[in-house]
Short mmCIF file of C-alpha atoms and ligand atoms in Angstrom, two decimals:
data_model
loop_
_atom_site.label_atom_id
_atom_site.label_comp_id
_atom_site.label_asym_id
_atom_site.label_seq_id
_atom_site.Cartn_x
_atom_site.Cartn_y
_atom_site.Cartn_z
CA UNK A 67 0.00 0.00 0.00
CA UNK A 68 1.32 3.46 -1.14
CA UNK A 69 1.29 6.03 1.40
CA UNK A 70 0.88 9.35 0.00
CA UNK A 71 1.65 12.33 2.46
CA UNK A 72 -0.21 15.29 2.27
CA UNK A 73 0.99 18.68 0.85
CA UNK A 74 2.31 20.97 3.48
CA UNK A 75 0.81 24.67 2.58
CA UNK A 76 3.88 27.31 2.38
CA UNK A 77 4.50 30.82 2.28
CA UNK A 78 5.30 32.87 -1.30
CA UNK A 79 8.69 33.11 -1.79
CA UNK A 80 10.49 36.77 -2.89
CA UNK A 81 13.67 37.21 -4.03
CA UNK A 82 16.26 39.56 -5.43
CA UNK A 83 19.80 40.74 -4.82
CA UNK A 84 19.24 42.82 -1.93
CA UNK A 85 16.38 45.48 -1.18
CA UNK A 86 15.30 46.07 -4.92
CA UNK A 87 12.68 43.05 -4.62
CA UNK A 88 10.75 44.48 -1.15
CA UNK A 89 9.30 47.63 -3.74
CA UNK A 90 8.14 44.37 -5.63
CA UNK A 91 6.98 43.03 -1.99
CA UNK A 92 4.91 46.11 -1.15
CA UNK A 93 2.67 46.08 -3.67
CA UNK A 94 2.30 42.37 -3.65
CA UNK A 95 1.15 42.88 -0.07
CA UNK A 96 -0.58 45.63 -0.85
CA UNK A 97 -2.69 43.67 -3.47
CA UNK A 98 -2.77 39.75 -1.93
CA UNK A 99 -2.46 40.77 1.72
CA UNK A 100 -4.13 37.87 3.60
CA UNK A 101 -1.28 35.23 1.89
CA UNK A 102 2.47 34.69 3.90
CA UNK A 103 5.58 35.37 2.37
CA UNK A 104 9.23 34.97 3.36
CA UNK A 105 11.40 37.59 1.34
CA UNK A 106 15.32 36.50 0.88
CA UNK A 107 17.57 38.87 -0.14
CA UNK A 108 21.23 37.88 -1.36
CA UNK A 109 22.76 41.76 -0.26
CA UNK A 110 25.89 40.00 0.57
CA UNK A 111 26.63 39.07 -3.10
CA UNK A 112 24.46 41.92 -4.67
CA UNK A 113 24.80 43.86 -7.09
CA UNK A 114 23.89 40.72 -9.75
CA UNK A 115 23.52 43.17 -12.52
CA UNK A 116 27.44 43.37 -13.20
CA UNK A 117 27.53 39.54 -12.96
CA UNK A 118 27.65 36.74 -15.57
CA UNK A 119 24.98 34.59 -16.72
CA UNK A 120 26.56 31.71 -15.12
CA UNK A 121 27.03 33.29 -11.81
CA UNK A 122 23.66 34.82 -11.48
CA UNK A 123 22.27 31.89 -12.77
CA UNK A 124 23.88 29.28 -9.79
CA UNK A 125 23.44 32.12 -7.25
CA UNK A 126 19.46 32.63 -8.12
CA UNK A 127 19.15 28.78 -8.27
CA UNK A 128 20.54 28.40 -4.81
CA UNK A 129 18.07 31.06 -3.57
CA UNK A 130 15.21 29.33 -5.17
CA UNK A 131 16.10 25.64 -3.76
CA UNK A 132 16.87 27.36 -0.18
CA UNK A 133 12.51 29.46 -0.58
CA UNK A 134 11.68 26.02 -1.57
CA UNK A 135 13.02 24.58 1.76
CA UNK A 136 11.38 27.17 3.62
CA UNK A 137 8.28 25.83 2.87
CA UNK A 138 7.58 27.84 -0.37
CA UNK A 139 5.81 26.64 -3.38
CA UNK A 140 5.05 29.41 -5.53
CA UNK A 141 8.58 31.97 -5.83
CA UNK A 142 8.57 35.00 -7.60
CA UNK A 143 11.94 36.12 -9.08
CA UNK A 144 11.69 40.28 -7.97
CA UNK A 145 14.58 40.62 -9.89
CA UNK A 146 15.24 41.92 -14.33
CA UNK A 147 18.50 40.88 -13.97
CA UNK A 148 17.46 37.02 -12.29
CA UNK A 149 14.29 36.90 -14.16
CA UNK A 150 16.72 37.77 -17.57
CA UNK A 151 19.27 35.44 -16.59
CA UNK A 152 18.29 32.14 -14.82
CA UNK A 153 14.49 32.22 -15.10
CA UNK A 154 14.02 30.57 -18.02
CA UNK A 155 16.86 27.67 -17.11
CA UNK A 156 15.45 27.09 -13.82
CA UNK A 157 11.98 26.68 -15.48
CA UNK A 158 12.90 24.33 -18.03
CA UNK A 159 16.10 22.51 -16.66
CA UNK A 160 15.98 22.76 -12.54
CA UNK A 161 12.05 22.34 -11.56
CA UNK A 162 11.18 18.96 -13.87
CA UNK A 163 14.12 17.69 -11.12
CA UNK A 164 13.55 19.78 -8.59
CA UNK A 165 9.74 19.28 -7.56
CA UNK A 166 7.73 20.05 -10.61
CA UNK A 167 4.81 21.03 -8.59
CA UNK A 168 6.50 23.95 -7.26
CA UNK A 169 6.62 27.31 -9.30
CA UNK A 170 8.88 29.82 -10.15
CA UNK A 171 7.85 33.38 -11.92
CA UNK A 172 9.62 36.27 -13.02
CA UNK A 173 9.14 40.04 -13.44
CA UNK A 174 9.64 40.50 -16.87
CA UNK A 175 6.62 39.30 -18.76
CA UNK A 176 4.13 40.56 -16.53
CA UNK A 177 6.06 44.04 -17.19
CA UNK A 178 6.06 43.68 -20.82
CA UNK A 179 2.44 42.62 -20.68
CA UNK A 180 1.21 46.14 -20.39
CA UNK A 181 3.09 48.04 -22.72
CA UNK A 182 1.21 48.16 -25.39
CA UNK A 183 -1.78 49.76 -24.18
CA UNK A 184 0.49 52.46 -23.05
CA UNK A 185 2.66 53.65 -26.39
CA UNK A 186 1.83 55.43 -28.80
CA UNK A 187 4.33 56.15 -30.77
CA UNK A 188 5.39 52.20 -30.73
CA UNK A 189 8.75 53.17 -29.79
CA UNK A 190 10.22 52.29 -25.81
CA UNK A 191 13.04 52.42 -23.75
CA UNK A 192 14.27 50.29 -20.96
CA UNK A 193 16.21 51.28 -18.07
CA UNK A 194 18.22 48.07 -16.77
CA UNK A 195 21.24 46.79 -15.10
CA UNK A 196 23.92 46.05 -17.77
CA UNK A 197 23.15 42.21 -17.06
CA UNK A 198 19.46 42.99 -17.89
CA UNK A 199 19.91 45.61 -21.11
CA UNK A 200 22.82 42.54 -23.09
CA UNK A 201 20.66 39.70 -22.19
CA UNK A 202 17.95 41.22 -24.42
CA UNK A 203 15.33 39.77 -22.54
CA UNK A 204 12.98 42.76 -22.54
CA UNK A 205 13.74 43.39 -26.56
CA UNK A 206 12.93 39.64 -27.24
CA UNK A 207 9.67 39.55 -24.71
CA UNK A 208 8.53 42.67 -26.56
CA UNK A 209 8.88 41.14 -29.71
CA UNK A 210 6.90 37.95 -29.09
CA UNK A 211 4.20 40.16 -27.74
CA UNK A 212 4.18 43.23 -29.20
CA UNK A 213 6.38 42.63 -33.18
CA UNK A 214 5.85 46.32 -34.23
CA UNK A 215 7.19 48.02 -30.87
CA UNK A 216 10.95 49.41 -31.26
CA UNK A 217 12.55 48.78 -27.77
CA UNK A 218 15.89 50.52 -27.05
CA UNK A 219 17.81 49.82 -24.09
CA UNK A 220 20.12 51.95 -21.62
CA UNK A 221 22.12 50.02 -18.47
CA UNK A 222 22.72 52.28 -15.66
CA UNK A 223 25.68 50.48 -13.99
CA UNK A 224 25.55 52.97 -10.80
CA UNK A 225 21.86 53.26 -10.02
CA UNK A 226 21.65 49.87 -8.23
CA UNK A 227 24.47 51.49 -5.75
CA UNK A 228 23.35 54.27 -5.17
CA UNK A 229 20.16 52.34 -3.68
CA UNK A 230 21.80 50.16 -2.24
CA UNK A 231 24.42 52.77 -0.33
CA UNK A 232 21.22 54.97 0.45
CA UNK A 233 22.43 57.80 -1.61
CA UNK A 234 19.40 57.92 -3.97
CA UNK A 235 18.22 61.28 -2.66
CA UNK A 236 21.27 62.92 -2.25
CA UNK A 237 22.53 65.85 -4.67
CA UNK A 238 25.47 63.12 -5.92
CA UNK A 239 22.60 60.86 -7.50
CA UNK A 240 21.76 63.65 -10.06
CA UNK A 241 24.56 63.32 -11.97
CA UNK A 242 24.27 59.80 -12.84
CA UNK A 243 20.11 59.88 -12.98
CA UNK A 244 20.34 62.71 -16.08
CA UNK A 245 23.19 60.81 -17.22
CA UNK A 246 21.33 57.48 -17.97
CA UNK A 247 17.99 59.07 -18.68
CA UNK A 248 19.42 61.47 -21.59
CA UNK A 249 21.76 58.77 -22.82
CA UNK A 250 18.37 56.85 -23.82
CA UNK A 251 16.41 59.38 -25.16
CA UNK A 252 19.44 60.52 -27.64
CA UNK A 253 19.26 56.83 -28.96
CA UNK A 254 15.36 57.33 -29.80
CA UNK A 255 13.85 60.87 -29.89
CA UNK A 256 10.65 58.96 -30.80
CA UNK A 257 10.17 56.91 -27.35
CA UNK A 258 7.03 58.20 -25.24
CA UNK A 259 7.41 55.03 -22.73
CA UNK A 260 10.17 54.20 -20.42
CA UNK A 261 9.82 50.98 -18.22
CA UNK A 262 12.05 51.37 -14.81
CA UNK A 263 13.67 47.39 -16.02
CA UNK A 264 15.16 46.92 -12.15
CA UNK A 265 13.20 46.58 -9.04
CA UNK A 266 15.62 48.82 -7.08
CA UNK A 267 14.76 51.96 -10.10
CA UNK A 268 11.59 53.34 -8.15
CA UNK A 269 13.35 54.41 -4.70
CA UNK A 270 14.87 56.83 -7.55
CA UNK A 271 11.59 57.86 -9.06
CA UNK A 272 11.67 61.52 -7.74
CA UNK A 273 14.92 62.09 -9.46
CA UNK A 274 13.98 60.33 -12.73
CA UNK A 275 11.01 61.92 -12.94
CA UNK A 276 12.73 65.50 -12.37
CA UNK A 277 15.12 64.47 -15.90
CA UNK A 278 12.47 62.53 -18.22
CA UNK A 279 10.58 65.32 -20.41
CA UNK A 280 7.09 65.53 -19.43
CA UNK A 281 4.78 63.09 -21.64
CA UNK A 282 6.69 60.41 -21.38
CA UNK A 283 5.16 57.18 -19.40
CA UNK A 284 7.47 56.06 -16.77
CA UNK A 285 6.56 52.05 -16.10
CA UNK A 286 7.40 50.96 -12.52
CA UNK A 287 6.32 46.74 -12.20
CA UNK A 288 5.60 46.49 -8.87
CA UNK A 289 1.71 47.20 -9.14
CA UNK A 290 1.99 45.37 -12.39
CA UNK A 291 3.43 42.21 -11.02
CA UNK A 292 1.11 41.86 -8.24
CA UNK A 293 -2.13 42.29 -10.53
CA UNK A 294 -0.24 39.50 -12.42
CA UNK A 295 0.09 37.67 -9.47
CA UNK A 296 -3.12 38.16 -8.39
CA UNK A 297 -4.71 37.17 -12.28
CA UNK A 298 -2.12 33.99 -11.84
CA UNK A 299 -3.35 32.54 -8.67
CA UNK A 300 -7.13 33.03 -9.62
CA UNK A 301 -6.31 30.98 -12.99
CA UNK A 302 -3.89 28.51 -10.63
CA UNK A 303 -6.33 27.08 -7.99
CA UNK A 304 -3.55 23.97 -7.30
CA UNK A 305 -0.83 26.84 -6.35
CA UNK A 306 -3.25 28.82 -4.41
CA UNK A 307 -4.10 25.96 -2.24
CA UNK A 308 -0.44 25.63 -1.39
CA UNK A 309 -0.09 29.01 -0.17
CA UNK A 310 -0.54 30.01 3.57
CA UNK A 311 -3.07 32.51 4.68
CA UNK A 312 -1.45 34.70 7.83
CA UNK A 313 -0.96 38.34 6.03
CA UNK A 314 2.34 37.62 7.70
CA UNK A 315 5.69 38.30 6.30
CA UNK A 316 9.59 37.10 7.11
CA UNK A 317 12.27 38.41 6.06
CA UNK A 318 15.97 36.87 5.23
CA UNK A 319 19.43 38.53 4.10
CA UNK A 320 22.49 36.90 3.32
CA UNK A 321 23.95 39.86 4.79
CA UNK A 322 24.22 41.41 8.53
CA UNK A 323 20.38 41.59 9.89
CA UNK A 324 20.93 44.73 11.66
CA UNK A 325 22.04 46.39 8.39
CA UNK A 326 18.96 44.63 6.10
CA UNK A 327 16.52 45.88 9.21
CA UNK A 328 18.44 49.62 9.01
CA UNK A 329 18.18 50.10 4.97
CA UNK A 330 14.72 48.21 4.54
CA UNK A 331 13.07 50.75 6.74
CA UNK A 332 13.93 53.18 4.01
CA UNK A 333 11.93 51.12 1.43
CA UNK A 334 9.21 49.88 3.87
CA UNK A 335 8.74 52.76 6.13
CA UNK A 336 9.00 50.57 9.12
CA UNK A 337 11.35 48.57 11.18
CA UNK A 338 11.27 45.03 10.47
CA UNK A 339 12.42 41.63 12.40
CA UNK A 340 15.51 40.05 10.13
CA UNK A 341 17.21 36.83 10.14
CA UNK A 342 20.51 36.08 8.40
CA UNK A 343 21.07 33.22 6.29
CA UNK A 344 24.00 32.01 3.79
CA UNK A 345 23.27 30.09 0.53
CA UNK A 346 26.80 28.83 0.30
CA UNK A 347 26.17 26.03 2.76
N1 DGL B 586 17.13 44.68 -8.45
C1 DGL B 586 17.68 43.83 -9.44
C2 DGL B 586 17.00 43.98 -10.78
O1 DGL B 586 15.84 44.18 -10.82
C3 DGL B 586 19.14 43.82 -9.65
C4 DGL B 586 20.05 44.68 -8.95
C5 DGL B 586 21.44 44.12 -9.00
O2 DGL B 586 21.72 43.28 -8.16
O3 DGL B 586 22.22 44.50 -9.89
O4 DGL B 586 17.60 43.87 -11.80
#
């Protein structure tokens, strides 16, 4: 006689690099609040977006098996530069081994999803991390979506810093916000949509907004992956069932926890409880 045990509920796993992913979080909550979630974020190895595929890839694979121990069954990926780089492999290479019941969504699609309701001109630009602007994923996702849309791309290598370092409101991040922004508007004059391609990109909203000429759309994803979400669990009754209902939320760096619970506050607006964890074990 077989004895088959039953499926233990989990949390929904979030996960980027460092802090970028918990402006992803927030609107998740804000959106699906009565569900759990543990968010993991790998600030001792960030930034990813400088990184090769093959590193990013093995790092964002050993963040996903670690959610999966947690207790997770459904991860989101609240990371371009993950989502662009090791999405797709751990999809199609790592789950069928891993537990193929389990899921494992990026940021990307549901990004690209809305664009084109929003041009008009059918010309866009993304803002990325160099790792997200040469993988290409946003021009090729466009494409299969959306084949008469012109996407141009611009990596800003030091906006991710200057998040992370909490120097996105200081007078030194102007120099490299107008930087970036002009340098993609000179490669299109026609664009009239810019998607914010990194999770970390809306802490500098204020500034970007200050250098992008009026009329043009500015696309943050976190409301737009949590509708997503939302739309996904509604069509995905056998993940919803494996997700925990608590409105309660944990919260994991592979960094110091003193320092996560110091520089989250900044994204949250509150003081959170953090525990430390390392992915290398
Ligand atoms: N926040 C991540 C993204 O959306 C990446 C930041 C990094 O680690 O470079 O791309």
């Amino acid at each position: 006689m077989s004895l088959t045990l039953p499926i233990q509920p989990g949390p929904i796993g979030v996960f980027d690099s460092g802090y970028g992913g918990l402006t992803i979080l927030s609107e998740i909550r804000n959106a699906l609040p009565m569900y759990d979630y543990v968010y993991l974020g790998d600030n001792a190895r960030t930034p990813y977006g400088t990184r090769s595929f093959d590193i990013v890839y093995e790092f964002t694979l050993q963040a996903v098996r670690r959610l999966f121990e947690l207790g997770c069954h459904l991860v989101i990926l609240a990371c371009n530069t993950a989502s662009a780089k090791a999405l797709r492999s751990i999809q199609m290479r790592d789950l069928p081994q891993l537990d193929p019941s389990r899921r494992v969504l990026g940021v990307i699609r549901p990004t690209v999803e809305c664009i084109g309701d929003l041009t008009h001109s059918r010309h866009i630009g993304v803002l990325g991390t160099s790792g997200t602007i040469k993988s290409g994923s946003y021009v090729l996702e466009v494409r299969k979506l959306f084949p008469d849309i012109q996407v141009t791309g611009q990596a800003c290598p030091m906006w991710v810093p200057l998040v992370e370092y909490n120097e996105a409101h200081g007078s030194g991040a102007d120099y490299f916000v107008q930087k970036y922004v002009y340098a993609l508007l000179e490669q299109d004059r026609l664009i009239d949509t810019v998607i914010l391609g990194c999770t970390h990109y809306p802490l500098l909203l204020p500034k970007i907004k200050e250098y992008m000429p009026a009329g043009i759309t500015i696309v943050s994803q976190g409301e737009l992956v949590a509708q997503s979400l939302k739309d996904y669990l509604r069509r995905h009754p056998e993940i919803d069932s494996r997700c925990t209902r608590g409105g309660h939320c944990t919260y994991y760096t592979t960094e110091s926890e003193e320092k996560f619970a110091e520089s989250a506050s900044t994204f949250l607006n509150k003081r959170i409880e953090v525990h430390h964890l390392d992915l290398n074990e």
